[in-house]
Coordinates of C-alpha atoms in Angstrom, one line a residue:
M1 CA -142.2 -0.3 270.2
F2 CA -142.9 -3.0 267.6
L3 CA -142.8 -0.6 264.7
I4 CA -139.5 1.0 266.0
K5 CA -137.9 -2.5 266.3
L6 CA -139.1 -3.4 262.8
L7 CA -137.6 -0.2 261.4
S8 CA -134.4 -0.9 263.3
R9 CA -134.0 -4.2 261.5
L10 CA -133.6 -2.4 258.1
P11 CA -130.0 -2.4 256.8
L12 CA -128.0 0.7 257.6
G13 CA -127.7 1.4 253.9
V14 CA -131.4 1.8 253.8
L15 CA -131.6 3.7 257.1
Y16 CA -129.1 6.2 255.9
L17 CA -131.6 7.3 253.2
L18 CA -133.9 8.1 256.1
S19 CA -131.0 10.0 257.7
D20 CA -130.6 12.1 254.6
F21 CA -134.2 13.0 254.8
L22 CA -134.0 13.7 258.5
F23 CA -131.0 16.1 257.9
F24 CA -133.0 18.0 255.2
L25 CA -136.0 18.2 257.6
T26 CA -134.1 19.4 260.7
Y27 CA -131.7 21.7 258.9
Y28 CA -133.8 23.4 256.3
I29 CA -137.4 23.0 257.3
V30 CA -137.6 22.7 261.1
R31 CA -134.3 24.5 261.6
Y32 CA -133.8 22.6 264.8
R33 CA -131.8 24.7 267.3
R34 CA -129.8 26.3 264.6
T35 CA -129.5 29.6 266.5
L36 CA -128.1 27.8 269.5
V37 CA -125.8 25.6 267.4
M38 CA -124.3 28.6 265.6
K39 CA -124.0 30.6 268.9
N40 CA -122.0 27.6 270.4
L41 CA -119.8 27.3 267.4
R42 CA -119.0 31.1 267.2
N43 CA -118.1 31.2 270.9
S44 CA -116.1 28.0 270.7
F45 CA -114.1 28.9 267.5
P46 CA -113.6 32.7 267.5
E47 CA -110.7 32.2 265.1
K48 CA -112.8 30.6 262.4
S49 CA -114.5 32.5 259.6
E50 CA -118.3 32.6 259.1
K51 CA -117.9 30.3 256.1
E52 CA -115.9 27.8 258.1
L53 CA -118.5 27.8 260.9
R54 CA -121.4 27.3 258.4
T55 CA -119.5 24.2 257.0
I56 CA -119.1 22.8 260.5
E57 CA -122.7 23.5 261.3
K58 CA -124.0 21.7 258.2
Q59 CA -121.8 18.7 258.8
F60 CA -122.9 18.6 262.4
Y61 CA -126.6 18.2 261.3
H62 CA -125.6 15.4 258.9
N63 CA -123.8 13.7 261.8
L64 CA -126.7 14.3 264.2
A65 CA -129.1 12.6 261.7
D66 CA -126.7 9.7 261.3
I67 CA -126.3 9.3 265.1
S68 CA -130.1 9.3 265.5
I69 CA -130.4 6.5 262.9
E70 CA -127.5 4.6 264.2
T71 CA -129.0 4.8 267.7
L72 CA -132.2 3.3 266.2
K73 CA -130.2 0.6 264.6
G74 CA -128.5 -0.1 268.0
I75 CA -131.8 -1.5 269.3
T76 CA -131.4 -4.6 267.1
I77 CA -127.8 -4.5 265.8
S78 CA -126.0 -7.8 266.0
K79 CA -122.7 -8.3 267.8
K80 CA -121.1 -9.3 264.5
E81 CA -122.1 -6.1 262.7
L82 CA -121.2 -3.9 265.7
E83 CA -117.7 -5.6 265.8
K84 CA -117.3 -4.7 262.1
R85 CA -118.4 -1.1 262.6
V86 CA -116.7 -0.2 265.9
I87 CA -113.1 -1.2 266.4
I88 CA -111.2 -0.7 269.7
R89 CA -107.6 0.1 269.2
S90 CA -106.2 -0.3 272.7
S91 CA -105.3 -3.0 275.2
L92 CA -105.4 -0.6 278.2
I93 CA -108.5 -2.1 279.7
E94 CA -107.1 -5.6 279.7
D95 CA -103.9 -4.3 281.2
L96 CA -105.7 -2.5 284.0
M97 CA -107.9 -5.5 284.8
T98 CA -104.8 -7.2 286.3
S99 CA -104.8 -4.7 289.2
G100 CA -108.0 -6.3 290.5
K101 CA -109.6 -2.9 290.9
P102 CA -112.7 -1.3 289.4
M103 CA -112.0 1.4 286.8
L104 CA -113.8 4.6 285.8
L105 CA -114.3 5.4 282.1
M106 CA -115.0 9.0 281.2
T107 CA -116.4 10.0 277.8
S108 CA -118.3 12.8 276.1
H109 CA -121.2 13.4 273.7
F110 CA -118.8 12.9 270.7
C111 CA -119.3 10.8 267.6
N112 CA -121.7 8.0 268.4
W113 CA -121.7 7.8 272.2
E114 CA -124.5 5.2 272.3
W115 CA -122.5 2.7 270.3
V116 CA -119.5 3.2 272.7
L117 CA -121.2 1.4 275.5
L118 CA -122.4 -1.4 273.2
A119 CA -118.9 -1.9 271.9
I120 CA -117.3 -1.9 275.3
C121 CA -119.7 -4.5 276.5
H122 CA -119.0 -6.7 273.5
N123 CA -115.2 -6.4 273.5
H124 CA -114.2 -6.7 277.1
A125 CA -114.6 -9.8 279.4
I126 CA -115.3 -7.7 282.5
E127 CA -118.5 -6.6 284.2
I128 CA -119.7 -3.3 282.7
H129 CA -121.7 -0.7 284.6
A130 CA -122.9 2.7 283.3
V131 CA -124.4 5.8 284.7
Y132 CA -127.6 7.1 283.1
Q133 CA -130.0 10.0 283.6
K134 CA -133.6 9.0 283.6
L135 CA -135.6 10.6 280.8
R136 CA -138.9 12.4 281.5
N137 CA -140.8 10.5 278.8
A138 CA -141.5 7.0 280.1
F139 CA -141.6 5.4 276.7
F140 CA -138.3 6.8 275.5
D141 CA -136.7 6.0 278.9
R142 CA -137.6 2.3 278.5
L143 CA -136.4 2.4 275.0
M144 CA -133.0 3.9 275.8
F145 CA -132.6 1.8 278.9
G146 CA -133.2 -1.4 276.9
L147 CA -130.7 -0.2 274.2
R148 CA -127.9 0.6 276.6
S149 CA -128.3 -2.6 278.6
R150 CA -128.9 -5.1 275.8
F151 CA -125.3 -6.4 275.7
G152 CA -125.1 -6.8 279.4
A153 CA -124.4 -3.3 280.8
L154 CA -125.8 -2.7 284.3
M155 CA -127.3 0.7 284.5
H156 CA -127.2 3.1 287.5
E157 CA -129.1 6.3 288.0
K158 CA -126.6 9.1 288.6
N159 CA -128.0 9.9 292.0
S160 CA -127.4 6.4 293.3
V161 CA -124.0 5.6 291.7
V162 CA -121.9 6.4 294.7
T163 CA -124.0 4.1 297.0
D164 CA -124.1 1.4 294.3
M165 CA -120.3 1.4 293.8
S166 CA -119.7 1.2 297.6
Q167 CA -121.9 -1.9 297.6
L168 CA -120.1 -3.5 294.6
G169 CA -116.9 -3.8 296.6
P170 CA -113.3 -3.9 295.3
K171 CA -113.8 -6.4 292.5
P172 CA -112.7 -5.5 288.9
Y173 CA -115.4 -3.9 286.8
I174 CA -115.9 -0.8 284.6
M175 CA -118.1 2.1 285.5
A176 CA -118.7 4.3 282.4
M177 CA -120.1 7.8 282.4
A178 CA -120.6 10.7 280.0
S179 CA -118.8 13.4 282.0
D180 CA -119.6 16.5 279.8
Q181 CA -123.2 16.7 281.0
R182 CA -124.3 20.2 282.2
P183 CA -125.1 20.0 285.9
F184 CA -128.5 21.0 287.1
S185 CA -129.1 24.1 289.2
G186 CA -128.1 23.4 292.8
E187 CA -125.9 20.4 292.0
R188 CA -122.2 20.5 292.9
K189 CA -120.2 22.1 290.1
Y190 CA -116.7 22.7 289.0
W191 CA -116.2 25.7 286.8
A192 CA -113.6 25.6 284.1
N193 CA -112.7 27.2 280.8
F194 CA -114.1 24.9 278.0
M195 CA -113.8 25.9 274.4
H196 CA -113.2 29.5 275.3
Q197 CA -116.1 29.7 277.7
D198 CA -116.8 29.2 281.3
A199 CA -118.6 25.9 281.8
A200 CA -119.8 23.9 284.7
F201 CA -118.8 20.3 285.1
Y202 CA -119.9 17.6 287.5
S203 CA -117.2 17.0 290.1
G204 CA -118.7 13.7 291.2
A205 CA -116.6 11.5 288.9
E206 CA -113.3 12.9 290.2
I207 CA -114.5 12.8 293.8
L208 CA -115.5 9.1 293.3
A209 CA -112.2 8.2 291.7
R210 CA -110.1 9.8 294.4
R211 CA -112.2 8.4 297.2
M212 CA -111.9 4.8 295.8
D213 CA -108.5 5.4 294.3
I214 CA -109.4 3.6 291.1
P215 CA -107.9 4.1 287.6
V216 CA -109.5 6.7 285.4
V217 CA -109.6 6.2 281.6
Y218 CA -110.7 8.6 278.8
I219 CA -112.6 7.1 275.9
S220 CA -111.8 8.7 272.5
M221 CA -114.0 7.9 269.5
H222 CA -113.5 8.9 265.9
R223 CA -115.5 8.3 262.7
T224 CA -113.5 6.6 259.9
L225 CA -116.3 6.3 257.4
R226 CA -120.0 6.8 257.6
G227 CA -121.2 4.2 260.1
Y228 CA -117.7 3.1 261.0
Y229 CA -115.8 4.2 264.1
E230 CA -112.6 3.6 266.1
I231 CA -112.2 3.8 269.9
S232 CA -109.0 4.3 271.8
Y233 CA -108.4 4.6 275.5
E234 CA -106.0 7.0 277.3
L235 CA -105.1 6.8 281.0
I236 CA -105.9 9.9 283.0
S237 CA -104.8 8.6 286.3
I238 CA -103.6 5.3 287.8
E239 CA -103.7 6.5 291.4
P240 CA -106.3 9.3 291.7
R241 CA -105.7 9.6 295.5
H242 CA -102.3 11.2 294.7
T243 CA -103.7 13.8 292.2
E244 CA -104.3 17.4 292.9
R245 CA -107.9 18.7 293.3
N246 CA -109.6 19.0 289.9
E247 CA -106.6 17.5 288.1
I248 CA -108.7 14.6 286.7
T249 CA -111.5 16.8 285.6
N250 CA -109.1 19.2 283.9
A251 CA -107.4 16.3 282.1
F252 CA -110.8 15.1 280.9
I253 CA -111.6 18.7 279.7
K254 CA -108.3 19.0 277.9
L255 CA -108.7 15.6 276.1
T256 CA -112.3 16.4 275.1
E257 CA -111.2 19.8 273.7
R258 CA -108.5 18.1 271.7
D259 CA -111.0 15.7 270.1
I260 CA -113.4 18.5 269.3
R261 CA -110.8 20.6 267.6
K262 CA -109.7 17.7 265.5
N263 CA -113.3 16.9 264.4
P264 CA -115.5 19.9 265.3
S265 CA -118.7 18.6 263.7
S266 CA -118.7 15.4 265.8
Y267 CA -119.6 17.2 269.1
L268 CA -123.2 17.6 270.2
W269 CA -123.5 21.4 269.6
S270 CA -127.3 21.3 269.9
H271 CA -127.0 20.7 273.6
N272 CA -127.2 24.0 275.6
R273 CA -123.9 23.2 277.2
W274 CA -123.2 26.8 278.4
K275 CA -126.7 27.6 279.6
H276 CA -125.6 28.4 283.2
K277 CA -123.4 31.4 283.8
K278 CA -120.5 31.4 286.2
P279 CA -121.5 33.2 289.4
I280 CA -119.8 36.6 289.7
E281 CA -118.3 35.7 293.1
L282 CA -116.3 32.9 291.5
N283 CA -114.7 35.1 288.9

């Protein structure tokens, strides 16, 4: 842990040299999940040529290396540097705080999702909570838990979030979650068309929002320069109780697709997002 923190304290300009080496290693030598990445890209962008897909693939691996290094930097990054590198272009959260209700923030594995939580904690004067999935490796689980909570975020395991939110009561706070995770076998799923393919989504976020009738907000993040990002918020629903079933999840999917199509290389294509196949009886 000491060596990781020591490495994290290096300036990002120096760490990006390590990122360049990491890209070369993963793309050319190890060829980390390149077959899976290209399969996902071909299925998601059937209209693009092989040359276009190879360009997206290569840029994705550059971005993946940068995100890895930026996540490392997040262990020790100062609030001042984070404020300079991640700008939030929206007052929606402050506007919704006046309702006195909690709110649910939905995001995806797009751009630098680890810095999203740090930036939200730093920029908003409201209690921040986030859902996380415990990692199998105890060392990395402690490392990522410490990173995600270092600016005050209160972490909740995904299996306990419903119970935890019921105990928190009606006070204003944020519950943030990455809503594009692939559900495990046996978990409740909602099947939808996502990037030209059938994909399973957790229905828990929508069920939670409708049950508590709390505002739902989509987080959109875009890279402006290497190591610099902008975040914006979009309201999905102000009164989820009055929405149709799956309306909130479908809105999230539509917004996520929009961002992916604008910047294809910023999505996490190395994740086996479409591993599970839709059961025949649901077709």
